[in-house]
């Protein structure tokens, strides 16, 4: 560990997002306000007004433009940042696809919120799920400190020459965006140092005036296939890269998160709860209690959602007796929650064990201790060969 | 997987570069008529060259000449020439030339 | 905001804290709830608090809510902003309560109906979980200038004027 | 024999750069859009960065695999993102001191319809970009459908003439004036019959974009969609000016003034007869169109007069 | 004792309907938006169908579970879809002969920014809808961020004042004139200090929407975001009119005319001093704002004069 | 069969889409042109100009508005229609989510095309995949006649009182949109008759002026969960409904398609090729040839993509020895193609057999006979226990 | 699945209906000041009622009275009354009334 | 369009047909390919045609393409629009070819360079797979009025004037 101790402040998840961006010295920032993200846009504006942040700040007229602005600036060579949530995320959908297709290393934080359809200003991971086919890297974090640390790691990942992909850092809106915790804000020079390895890499292609070069050209037939193939291969490379960067971050700053997934008390565990986001924190506490009661339960926290960390999940879950997956969102057209549905793709590799899908915490509802206890009890029973229910909408049964 | 495909792009994403490959169509073949200049009438004002959409008129010092590789035969030069120095002649009449 | 100031004060005393509000749909006026967890160890739960150790009520109108005290732990503390004193034990679970006319104090000191900092003072006094000076030294992180001075006063008055009852 | 003056047109003096395009580009024969695309960088110079989108101008902006149609830097975009992308580029180039003229180059369809919101937003923010909309009064690349810029009565593939249908039923969006009300640092209308006028405006655009947003609205008839004989497209431009169908003006800092004034404007029928997209219009249809033209012209004229 | 005239204001005569809202709705104390929302259906009647979106007017459009804040039909929408939804409704109601006044009710943020494109599109198509934009010069519901309607120099949470920051650096989008150039069947500016003027305009709107598109731009200060004492918000409206900061005019078929003319306009400082969002402005800042106000007023005046 | 013989015409898939809509008598139509769909917008305009189609036709300024127009008209009570493709589909993404959340029975045809990111004007199902999380019903068809028949069936499905969901009818752009085939256009009175059962059902809620009622209200907490739950349950009901309607269509018009999936020569088959869209037609011919050669191969054609026909797929695939899945699109973040990835979710139920993923036909490339022969040969080898490659990008290996 | 949840909406999607439930807040409790009328000064012009944002003024025949259940205490009526007939009085002074 | 007319004509003769074009990226000028399948049974393949029975070339410039005849079936027929006659067998696989100056015929009859219908006539004559009258009776589905009349003439002239060579 080389980094000096940073400043500890009690700030909200949103403020953490803003600080996380700021210490990475983005050069072009564009954002449009939306609950529960607005505070980020405001704070970055304030940083700029106070001369603390030396960036172009573009007050765009909508999210679609926010993404286009940072995409283009990134292609021109800038380090860029933006932030959104829900309605904003789905309104920039075409731009999201373009950004990953152009291989622009944009970093965005997304404060998870329910998507339009049924109007709601409330927490839920549906927006993240809605963007799973955009070709972005998607990471989910659990608490405020992780928002900050992951934002820094996101730059190191996105701008890596072997990756060149946009990265979305997701955190639960409301539950984290407004949660004030004590957070250590690293010194900006230490962040410079951590991101310095990027400078040793070959330069990525940039759009330069006066040079006969064009970006976003038509990929014709095999040109198209090639570009898509490279995109998919880069996503494959992301998996190990996430582990490596997490380790490097730990070595340097003294905090690390397990990379693609985190295993919590999985050693000797017979059953596993798979969770992501802020709910993972609560799951930890219940795992501890249940362990004390003698239940051999562990938790796997999904940190990387895109690309889906298939290999590490298989490794972590192989040999277990049953799994419960908690989803804070829906997978339309399937009975299971989306993370559960994707996990089941690996069922053949994991073994034909019970995988129980739980849908909970939609629309600001709590994923609380009794809910998680229930999950563990049911998964435990299933592990012992008892009959079980494949899918449970917890709130509908209360 | 046995990848037989040879990369088209050097970059990760799709970048083009006219220095590497300047795309160019044989637009001369679109022509059904060809501009024919009466040099006597021409006063070298250059309006034909200015208005020519593909900008294919070459400055010949004291008159302009369409580059037949690219001239699409639209007839604008003939219409716009203030001296009516250009006439559009059906390509059929030049069939033997090539 | 008040919840965050409280959290900062606890951090100053070396605790771990996690504090978050639940917003209603409305712009203002509707009840807004904020939760603060304090612990010696890192806090991992990210849920609402169902069984609080202390309940601070800013709007006395909420006393009408039948579920107000649901979950309050035995030995729990109840802080109320009200011009009127409590004449009877509001809930049988409740062992300690502190009442202060924070609205009035705020109007007098700050000039507007912002009773929050005053209630923080009352909280420190009634619970004893926190030193007054920890709160006072946190306020400059959130406020400045004249407004800060007025709030410092308001906090102190809350600390002094809260009427604590043990039932 | 006629006396030869041997004096080349002054327009040549505005050129500072060779043609940046390949000799053979896939624009239809006689299309003024091709002239526009080739003319603009000749006047603006090598540091133009084009931002463009699907449409007939795609050659300006989309290469095909490694190949490109021209020798300038460019960025391709979905139709919804052109001025925002230009914003991102221009902000960064200015920040690092890179000389660049960022030019959005789109059709009226993108400018007035599906890409209008970001255009309006960029204008409001005063971004240092030039937005050039070539107005062929419809979505031409997808097959001559109506856009907001399609005039009253015009037949397009989505406002067709039929038993009941009589072409477009509403007047076009008055885009030049809508943009004037955004008060750009500079804006102008231009067309291909008036090349010196156009060149001057480009030169001014390059200058004024240092102060803020620039909008150029270029009337660019589509010989194929409007059904004009290919040799007549420049004449159509000219007639549009002479009928006041498309008046030529500019506005620095929000103050409009005519750059070409027409002493005795011809009736709009002189214009419509040059093409077939209006050929179904009877007298009343033409009268309505004339009324719309007069009303619009009066509006510009009032504004110009006010700033005289 | 003062002599009592006992004559109720004429404004009451414009009401054809009871208040359609619940007694207690979650608008901030003293907010003119609340007055607008309650006033509009009183004048327009029961067959109003509101289309709305997130923003401070959400009570106009979003119920909560089965509950609603008012007794009118309404449709909630994402910010990007308001006038398009209104189009769908109005087209169908007209088709089946259903009497309906479809009213889009949004803030300036939706109207000028993220929902501007569909608004412009609906205007161009001449849809039979009324679009009412209440202008509180920012995104208020999300916490007072800048919108395109935020004036030069104003402090908002995204154009904050700081060591370097001096509030918004660009003038606001001139939305009334931008919309005038769309040539709606009817449009008007209005505000809450001039209720009879407003009522008359609503009556006209209801009539003219049968011919085409109607746009109403209602100046609606935000006591919370602008930092105005809650009792002064109507006075702010009045002062905005008297300083020509917000002139009252209307345009039938594209022809503007003032409905209230100000003989001796006061300086804009009279307005800015009533609130704190401009309190950081020094003399030069105020002078710039005054210049922007004058320039804009002159523009409207020129147009009004031209159509006299 | 009761319907009279319709008129046979040689028309393109797009024209078929336009006729399909027209015979259902939509009342409000909105569309924005885009290659390869534009012809639909043009033809519907022409029908209207000719007085053949009595509908409001809204020439919107973009796709996002197109969806909003038809959504609202549908909520007011209208039968509606729209059509798009690719860039248009992703630009209306927020509106798509709203439409399904509002439970508006919108019918849309989508001419499949590659999505932005890498610019391309070419065929591919990526747009359909990009919309899988919108809560829409998504159906894919194989040929021109099916475009027409499925459009009619789509109305019967969407407007069913038990369903009330928007339905997207997908067909391969270019390969079908421009393909001219002889198509029977049913008589409009027969279509009326086929759709008549909808009239016997209870009326769905409609937005009526003068009535105190509001649509798209905020779903708060349990209200939200309830609405989402109903949405998911309706999607579950779609599955059988699709089978029923297909049968009813067959009874009445004499053409049916198998409902959710079609099984082609699966009886006695040991290996299966799973395909969708126009490629399925070619697969049929290769299956026939291979059968003649003695290879026990069959095809399952996926017609319903959302909801995913899990139960019928399990039934059709259980007991087979190996499966090859052909995807004309990508599943970013997974190695497999998206349909293959989803199919694998069912692997535990189908049996631990080899499932081979093939990615082919991107960007207008052909999924041709040699490719399919290769697929069958490899799947066959895998069925015999030979080692196999999990994922193959066919064009990259050529 | 044992669904215990009792449906809130009768419809498939989220429709609201004020007849079923008119949402209403106790906005009277927001008040820190209360409008008090001097009936003598009032001339029943109704401007106070017209400008009152929550439109909570009741017509009492020859004067207007705020409905204290909803009056938010903004003070607009007092400011706008041309006769200065309304005064805003701190709520504290009415504390005993309930 | 021509491909569709051809398809219609075959349908008239009771065949199944499937016909589709592949567009280039460019607006015009670049080679556009159209495929038409004809069969007695329903057509299920939805692919490009790699081994055609007949190849119709509208732009004689394409003769320069080395891959032009790749896949053409033995016994295949080749129809060419050209003012010049073929002096040698263009491809060894090729057994029958029909050359017609369709551009000139079109310009003469239709007044514009639209050689397509003329080539359809030539196709019918050279292949013998289709009756001229089937084509003629399909044209009214696609064209009308004066233009129809002109195209009918152009088709007939194609049928008559095509010069068929057996190699
Ligand atoms: C979101 C979206 N919708 C539709 C299209 C299809 N499209 C491609 S080009 C074009 C027409 C563009 O019109 P305009 O901008 O006027 O340019 P023109 O074709 O006239 O040159 C359209 C609608 C698209 N590319 N993106
Ligand atoms: C696409 C999208 N982006 C952002 C938001 C967040 N949002 C909700 S309300 C609001 C402000 C609206 O401003 P305005 O229309 O002016 O109404 P006001 O809040 O001022 O009443 C915003 C940005 C949203 N709902 N949808
Ligand atoms: S379609 Fe029209 S605008 Fe487009 S290139 Fe051809 S002539 Fe020009
Ligand atoms: S925030 Fe402003 S505009 Fe919104 S309700 Fe409150 S005072 Fe009114
Ligand atoms: S405004 Fe004043 S005078 Fe008029 S009715 Fe109200 S209280 Fe009376
Ligand atoms: S104080 Fe405000 S809310 Fe109360 S009656 Fe007066 S105007 Fe209405």
Short mmCIF file of N, CA and C in Angstrom, two decimals, chain C residues 30-136:
data_model
loop_
_atom_site.label_atom_id
_atom_site.label_comp_id
_atom_site.label_asym_id
_atom_site.label_seq_id
_atom_site.Cartn_x
_atom_site.Cartn_y
_atom_site.Cartn_z
N UNK C 30 -45.33 16.35 3.00
CA UNK C 30 -45.64 14.98 3.38
C UNK C 30 -44.54 14.47 4.29
N UNK C 31 -44.86 13.53 5.12
CA UNK C 31 -43.87 13.06 6.07
C UNK C 31 -42.65 12.48 5.35
N UNK C 32 -41.51 12.89 5.78
CA UNK C 32 -40.28 12.34 5.25
C UNK C 32 -39.57 11.68 6.42
N UNK C 33 -39.09 10.49 6.17
CA UNK C 33 -38.46 9.74 7.24
C UNK C 33 -36.98 9.66 6.96
N UNK C 34 -36.17 9.78 8.00
CA UNK C 34 -34.74 9.58 7.83
C UNK C 34 -34.28 8.59 8.89
N UNK C 35 -33.38 7.73 8.47
CA UNK C 35 -32.86 6.72 9.38
C UNK C 35 -31.37 6.94 9.60
N UNK C 36 -30.92 6.76 10.82
CA UNK C 36 -29.49 6.82 11.09
C UNK C 36 -29.09 5.62 11.94
N UNK C 37 -28.10 4.92 11.46
CA UNK C 37 -27.54 3.81 12.24
C UNK C 37 -26.20 4.23 12.80
N UNK C 38 -25.92 3.83 14.03
CA UNK C 38 -24.63 4.14 14.64
C UNK C 38 -24.10 2.85 15.25
N UNK C 39 -22.85 2.61 15.06
CA UNK C 39 -22.29 1.38 15.60
C UNK C 39 -20.80 1.57 15.80
N UNK C 40 -20.22 0.71 16.65
CA UNK C 40 -18.77 0.74 16.80
C UNK C 40 -18.11 0.03 15.63
N UNK C 41 -18.83 -0.95 15.06
CA UNK C 41 -18.29 -1.71 13.92
C UNK C 41 -18.83 -1.10 12.62
N UNK C 42 -18.20 -1.45 11.50
CA UNK C 42 -18.76 -0.96 10.23
C UNK C 42 -20.21 -1.40 10.06
N UNK C 43 -20.98 -0.58 9.43
CA UNK C 43 -22.42 -0.86 9.27
C UNK C 43 -22.66 -1.44 7.90
N UNK C 44 -23.31 -2.55 7.86
CA UNK C 44 -23.51 -3.21 6.56
C UNK C 44 -24.96 -3.26 6.12
N UNK C 45 -25.87 -3.27 7.08
CA UNK C 45 -27.28 -3.29 6.68
C UNK C 45 -27.61 -2.06 5.84
N UNK C 46 -28.38 -2.29 4.80
CA UNK C 46 -28.82 -1.15 3.99
C UNK C 46 -30.34 -1.20 3.91
N UNK C 47 -30.96 -1.17 5.06
CA UNK C 47 -32.42 -1.25 5.07
C UNK C 47 -32.95 -0.12 5.92
N UNK C 48 -34.24 0.03 5.89
CA UNK C 48 -34.89 0.94 6.82
C UNK C 48 -34.73 0.37 8.22
N UNK C 49 -34.97 1.20 9.19
CA UNK C 49 -34.85 0.73 10.57
C UNK C 49 -36.25 0.43 11.10
N UNK C 50 -36.42 -0.80 11.51
CA UNK C 50 -37.75 -1.20 11.99
C UNK C 50 -37.86 -1.11 13.50
N UNK C 51 -36.72 -1.27 14.18
CA UNK C 51 -36.74 -1.24 15.64
C UNK C 51 -35.70 -0.24 16.13
N UNK C 52 -36.06 1.04 16.04
CA UNK C 52 -35.08 2.06 16.41
C UNK C 52 -34.86 2.13 17.92
N UNK C 53 -33.72 2.68 18.28
CA UNK C 53 -33.44 2.96 19.68
C UNK C 53 -33.95 4.34 20.06
N UNK C 54 -34.13 5.14 19.08
CA UNK C 54 -34.58 6.50 19.35
C UNK C 54 -35.42 6.99 18.19
N UNK C 55 -36.41 7.77 18.51
CA UNK C 55 -37.32 8.29 17.49
C UNK C 55 -37.40 9.80 17.68
N UNK C 56 -37.09 10.53 16.64
CA UNK C 56 -37.19 12.00 16.71
C UNK C 56 -38.34 12.43 15.82
N UNK C 57 -39.28 13.15 16.39
CA UNK C 57 -40.44 13.56 15.60
C UNK C 57 -40.45 15.08 15.48
N UNK C 58 -40.40 15.54 14.24
CA UNK C 58 -40.32 16.98 14.00
C UNK C 58 -41.72 17.59 13.94
N UNK C 59 -42.67 16.80 13.44
CA UNK C 59 -44.03 17.33 13.27
C UNK C 59 -44.96 16.68 14.29
N UNK C 60 -45.40 17.45 15.26
CA UNK C 60 -46.21 16.87 16.33
C UNK C 60 -47.51 16.25 15.80
N UNK C 61 -47.92 16.69 14.62
CA UNK C 61 -49.12 16.11 14.02
C UNK C 61 -49.01 14.60 13.87
N UNK C 62 -47.78 14.12 13.77
CA UNK C 62 -47.58 12.69 13.55
C UNK C 62 -47.98 11.86 14.77
N UNK C 63 -48.13 12.53 15.91
CA UNK C 63 -48.55 11.79 17.11
C UNK C 63 -49.86 11.04 16.85
N UNK C 64 -50.62 11.54 15.89
CA UNK C 64 -51.90 10.91 15.59
C UNK C 64 -51.72 9.56 14.89
N UNK C 65 -50.57 9.34 14.31
CA UNK C 65 -50.29 8.08 13.62
C UNK C 65 -50.29 6.92 14.62
N UNK C 66 -51.13 5.96 14.39
CA UNK C 66 -51.19 4.86 15.36
C UNK C 66 -49.94 3.99 15.32
N UNK C 67 -49.27 4.03 14.20
CA UNK C 67 -48.12 3.14 14.06
C UNK C 67 -46.80 3.83 14.42
N UNK C 68 -46.91 5.04 14.94
CA UNK C 68 -45.69 5.84 15.14
C UNK C 68 -44.64 5.10 15.96
N UNK C 69 -45.09 4.44 17.00
CA UNK C 69 -44.10 3.86 17.91
C UNK C 69 -43.82 2.38 17.62
N UNK C 70 -44.45 1.86 16.59
CA UNK C 70 -44.24 0.46 16.26
C UNK C 70 -42.76 0.17 16.10
N UNK C 71 -42.28 -0.78 16.85
CA UNK C 71 -40.90 -1.21 16.68
C UNK C 71 -39.93 -0.50 17.60
N UNK C 72 -40.34 0.62 18.19
CA UNK C 72 -39.42 1.34 19.08
C UNK C 72 -38.98 0.37 20.18
N UNK C 73 -37.68 0.27 20.37
CA UNK C 73 -37.14 -0.70 21.33
C UNK C 73 -37.54 -0.33 22.75
N UNK C 74 -37.75 -1.32 23.59
CA UNK C 74 -37.92 -1.02 25.02
C UNK C 74 -36.67 -0.26 25.45
N UNK C 75 -36.82 0.63 26.32
CA UNK C 75 -35.73 1.53 26.72
C UNK C 75 -35.45 2.55 25.62
N UNK C 76 -36.30 2.62 24.65
CA UNK C 76 -36.11 3.57 23.56
C UNK C 76 -36.34 5.00 24.02
N UNK C 77 -35.77 5.89 23.28
CA UNK C 77 -35.89 7.32 23.60
C UNK C 77 -36.74 7.99 22.52
N UNK C 78 -37.54 8.94 22.94
CA UNK C 78 -38.44 9.63 22.04
C UNK C 78 -38.23 11.14 22.17
N UNK C 79 -37.86 11.76 21.07
CA UNK C 79 -37.65 13.22 21.09
C UNK C 79 -38.76 13.86 20.26
N UNK C 80 -39.40 14.86 20.83
CA UNK C 80 -40.54 15.47 20.16
C UNK C 80 -40.38 16.98 20.07
N UNK C 81 -40.69 17.49 18.90
CA UNK C 81 -40.77 18.94 18.73
C UNK C 81 -42.22 19.33 18.95
N UNK C 82 -42.49 20.06 20.02
CA UNK C 82 -43.88 20.43 20.30
C UNK C 82 -43.91 21.58 21.27
N UNK C 83 -44.88 22.43 21.11
CA UNK C 83 -45.02 23.50 22.10
C UNK C 83 -45.64 22.95 23.39
N UNK C 84 -46.33 21.84 23.26
CA UNK C 84 -47.04 21.29 24.42
C UNK C 84 -46.25 20.18 25.05
N UNK C 85 -46.38 20.07 26.34
CA UNK C 85 -45.69 18.97 27.01
C UNK C 85 -46.52 17.71 26.88
N UNK C 86 -45.83 16.60 27.09
CA UNK C 86 -46.55 15.32 27.08
C UNK C 86 -47.17 15.14 28.45
N UNK C 87 -48.45 14.86 28.46
CA UNK C 87 -49.09 14.72 29.77
C UNK C 87 -49.17 13.26 30.18
N UNK C 88 -49.09 12.39 29.21
CA UNK C 88 -49.09 10.98 29.57
C UNK C 88 -48.08 10.23 28.72
N UNK C 89 -47.75 9.05 29.15
CA UNK C 89 -46.79 8.23 28.41
C UNK C 89 -47.37 7.90 27.04
N UNK C 90 -46.74 8.32 25.96
CA UNK C 90 -47.36 8.15 24.64
C UNK C 90 -47.39 6.69 24.20
N UNK C 91 -46.50 5.87 24.70
CA UNK C 91 -46.49 4.47 24.31
C UNK C 91 -45.90 3.70 25.47
N UNK C 92 -46.43 2.53 25.70
CA UNK C 92 -45.99 1.85 26.92
C UNK C 92 -44.55 1.38 26.84
N UNK C 93 -44.10 1.20 25.65
CA UNK C 93 -42.71 0.79 25.45
C UNK C 93 -41.74 1.88 25.85
N UNK C 94 -42.24 3.07 25.88
CA UNK C 94 -41.40 4.26 25.93
C UNK C 94 -40.95 4.54 27.35
N UNK C 95 -39.67 4.66 27.56
CA UNK C 95 -39.17 4.91 28.91
C UNK C 95 -38.67 6.34 29.08
N UNK C 96 -38.14 6.91 28.01
CA UNK C 96 -37.59 8.26 28.11
C UNK C 96 -38.14 9.14 26.99
N UNK C 97 -38.56 10.32 27.33
CA UNK C 97 -38.92 11.24 26.26
C UNK C 97 -38.36 12.62 26.54
N UNK C 98 -38.09 13.33 25.46
CA UNK C 98 -37.60 14.70 25.59
C UNK C 98 -38.42 15.59 24.69
N UNK C 99 -39.02 16.61 25.27
CA UNK C 99 -39.86 17.51 24.47
C UNK C 99 -39.23 18.90 24.45
N UNK C 100 -39.22 19.48 23.28
CA UNK C 100 -38.69 20.84 23.19
C UNK C 100 -39.52 21.58 22.14
N UNK C 101 -39.74 22.86 22.37
CA UNK C 101 -40.48 23.66 21.38
C UNK C 101 -39.48 24.17 20.35
N UNK C 102 -39.04 23.25 19.52
CA UNK C 102 -37.94 23.58 18.60
C UNK C 102 -38.38 24.57 17.54
N UNK C 103 -39.62 24.47 17.11
CA UNK C 103 -40.10 25.40 16.10
C UNK C 103 -39.97 26.82 16.61
N UNK C 104 -40.41 27.02 17.83
CA UNK C 104 -40.36 28.38 18.37
C UNK C 104 -38.92 28.86 18.53
N UNK C 105 -38.10 27.97 19.07
CA UNK C 105 -36.70 28.34 19.24
C UNK C 105 -36.09 28.69 17.88
N UNK C 106 -36.40 27.88 16.89
CA UNK C 106 -35.84 28.12 15.56
C UNK C 106 -36.31 29.46 15.02
N UNK C 107 -37.58 29.72 15.14
CA UNK C 107 -38.11 30.99 14.64
C UNK C 107 -37.42 32.14 15.35
N UNK C 108 -37.22 31.99 16.64
CA UNK C 108 -36.58 33.06 17.40
C UNK C 108 -35.11 33.22 17.02
N UNK C 109 -34.40 32.09 16.91
CA UNK C 109 -32.96 32.18 16.70
C UNK C 109 -32.60 32.32 15.22
N UNK C 110 -33.23 31.49 14.41
CA UNK C 110 -32.83 31.44 12.99
C UNK C 110 -33.72 32.35 12.15
N UNK C 111 -34.91 32.62 12.68
CA UNK C 111 -35.80 33.49 11.93
C UNK C 111 -36.73 32.70 11.02
N UNK C 112 -36.51 31.38 10.90
CA UNK C 112 -37.42 30.59 10.09
C UNK C 112 -37.72 29.26 10.77
N UNK C 113 -38.72 28.61 10.27
CA UNK C 113 -39.22 27.39 10.90
C UNK C 113 -38.33 26.19 10.52
N UNK C 114 -37.09 26.19 11.03
CA UNK C 114 -36.17 25.08 10.73
C UNK C 114 -35.68 24.50 12.05
N UNK C 115 -36.49 23.62 12.64
CA UNK C 115 -36.23 23.19 14.01
C UNK C 115 -35.13 22.13 14.14
N UNK C 116 -34.53 21.72 13.02
CA UNK C 116 -33.68 20.53 13.03
C UNK C 116 -32.49 20.60 13.98
N UNK C 117 -31.71 21.67 13.86
CA UNK C 117 -30.49 21.70 14.68
C UNK C 117 -30.86 21.76 16.16
N UNK C 118 -31.92 22.45 16.46
CA UNK C 118 -32.37 22.53 17.84
C UNK C 118 -32.67 21.13 18.37
N UNK C 119 -33.29 20.30 17.54
CA UNK C 119 -33.63 18.95 17.95
C UNK C 119 -32.38 18.10 18.16
N UNK C 120 -31.33 18.41 17.42
CA UNK C 120 -30.09 17.67 17.62
C UNK C 120 -29.54 17.93 19.02
N UNK C 121 -29.63 19.19 19.41
CA UNK C 121 -29.22 19.53 20.77
C UNK C 121 -30.04 18.75 21.78
N UNK C 122 -31.32 18.74 21.56
CA UNK C 122 -32.22 18.02 22.46
C UNK C 122 -31.87 16.53 22.49
N UNK C 123 -31.52 16.01 21.31
CA UNK C 123 -31.15 14.60 21.21
C UNK C 123 -29.94 14.29 22.09
N UNK C 124 -28.93 15.14 21.98
CA UNK C 124 -27.71 14.92 22.75
C UNK C 124 -28.04 14.92 24.24
N UNK C 125 -28.87 15.87 24.64
CA UNK C 125 -29.20 15.99 26.06
C UNK C 125 -30.02 14.79 26.54
N UNK C 126 -31.02 14.41 25.77
CA UNK C 126 -31.95 13.39 26.24
C UNK C 126 -31.34 12.00 26.21
N UNK C 127 -30.54 11.71 25.20
CA UNK C 127 -29.98 10.36 25.09
C UNK C 127 -28.65 10.23 25.82
N UNK C 128 -27.88 11.31 25.83
CA UNK C 128 -26.56 11.22 26.40
C UNK C 128 -25.60 10.39 25.56
N UNK C 129 -26.01 10.06 24.35
CA UNK C 129 -25.15 9.22 23.50
C UNK C 129 -24.04 10.00 22.82
N UNK C 130 -24.11 11.28 22.96
CA UNK C 130 -23.27 12.14 22.14
C UNK C 130 -23.02 13.42 22.92
N UNK C 131 -21.83 13.97 22.75
CA UNK C 131 -21.53 15.23 23.42
C UNK C 131 -22.09 16.39 22.60
N UNK C 132 -22.52 17.41 23.31
CA UNK C 132 -23.02 18.59 22.61
C UNK C 132 -21.95 19.15 21.68
N UNK C 133 -20.70 19.17 22.20
CA UNK C 133 -19.66 19.83 21.41
C UNK C 133 -19.37 19.08 20.09
N UNK C 134 -19.62 17.77 20.07
CA UNK C 134 -19.44 17.04 18.80
C UNK C 134 -20.41 17.59 17.75
N UNK C 135 -21.62 17.82 18.19
CA UNK C 135 -22.58 18.37 17.24
C UNK C 135 -22.16 19.76 16.80
N UNK C 136 -21.83 20.57 17.80
CA UNK C 136 -21.49 21.95 17.47
C UNK C 136 -20.31 22.00 16.50
#
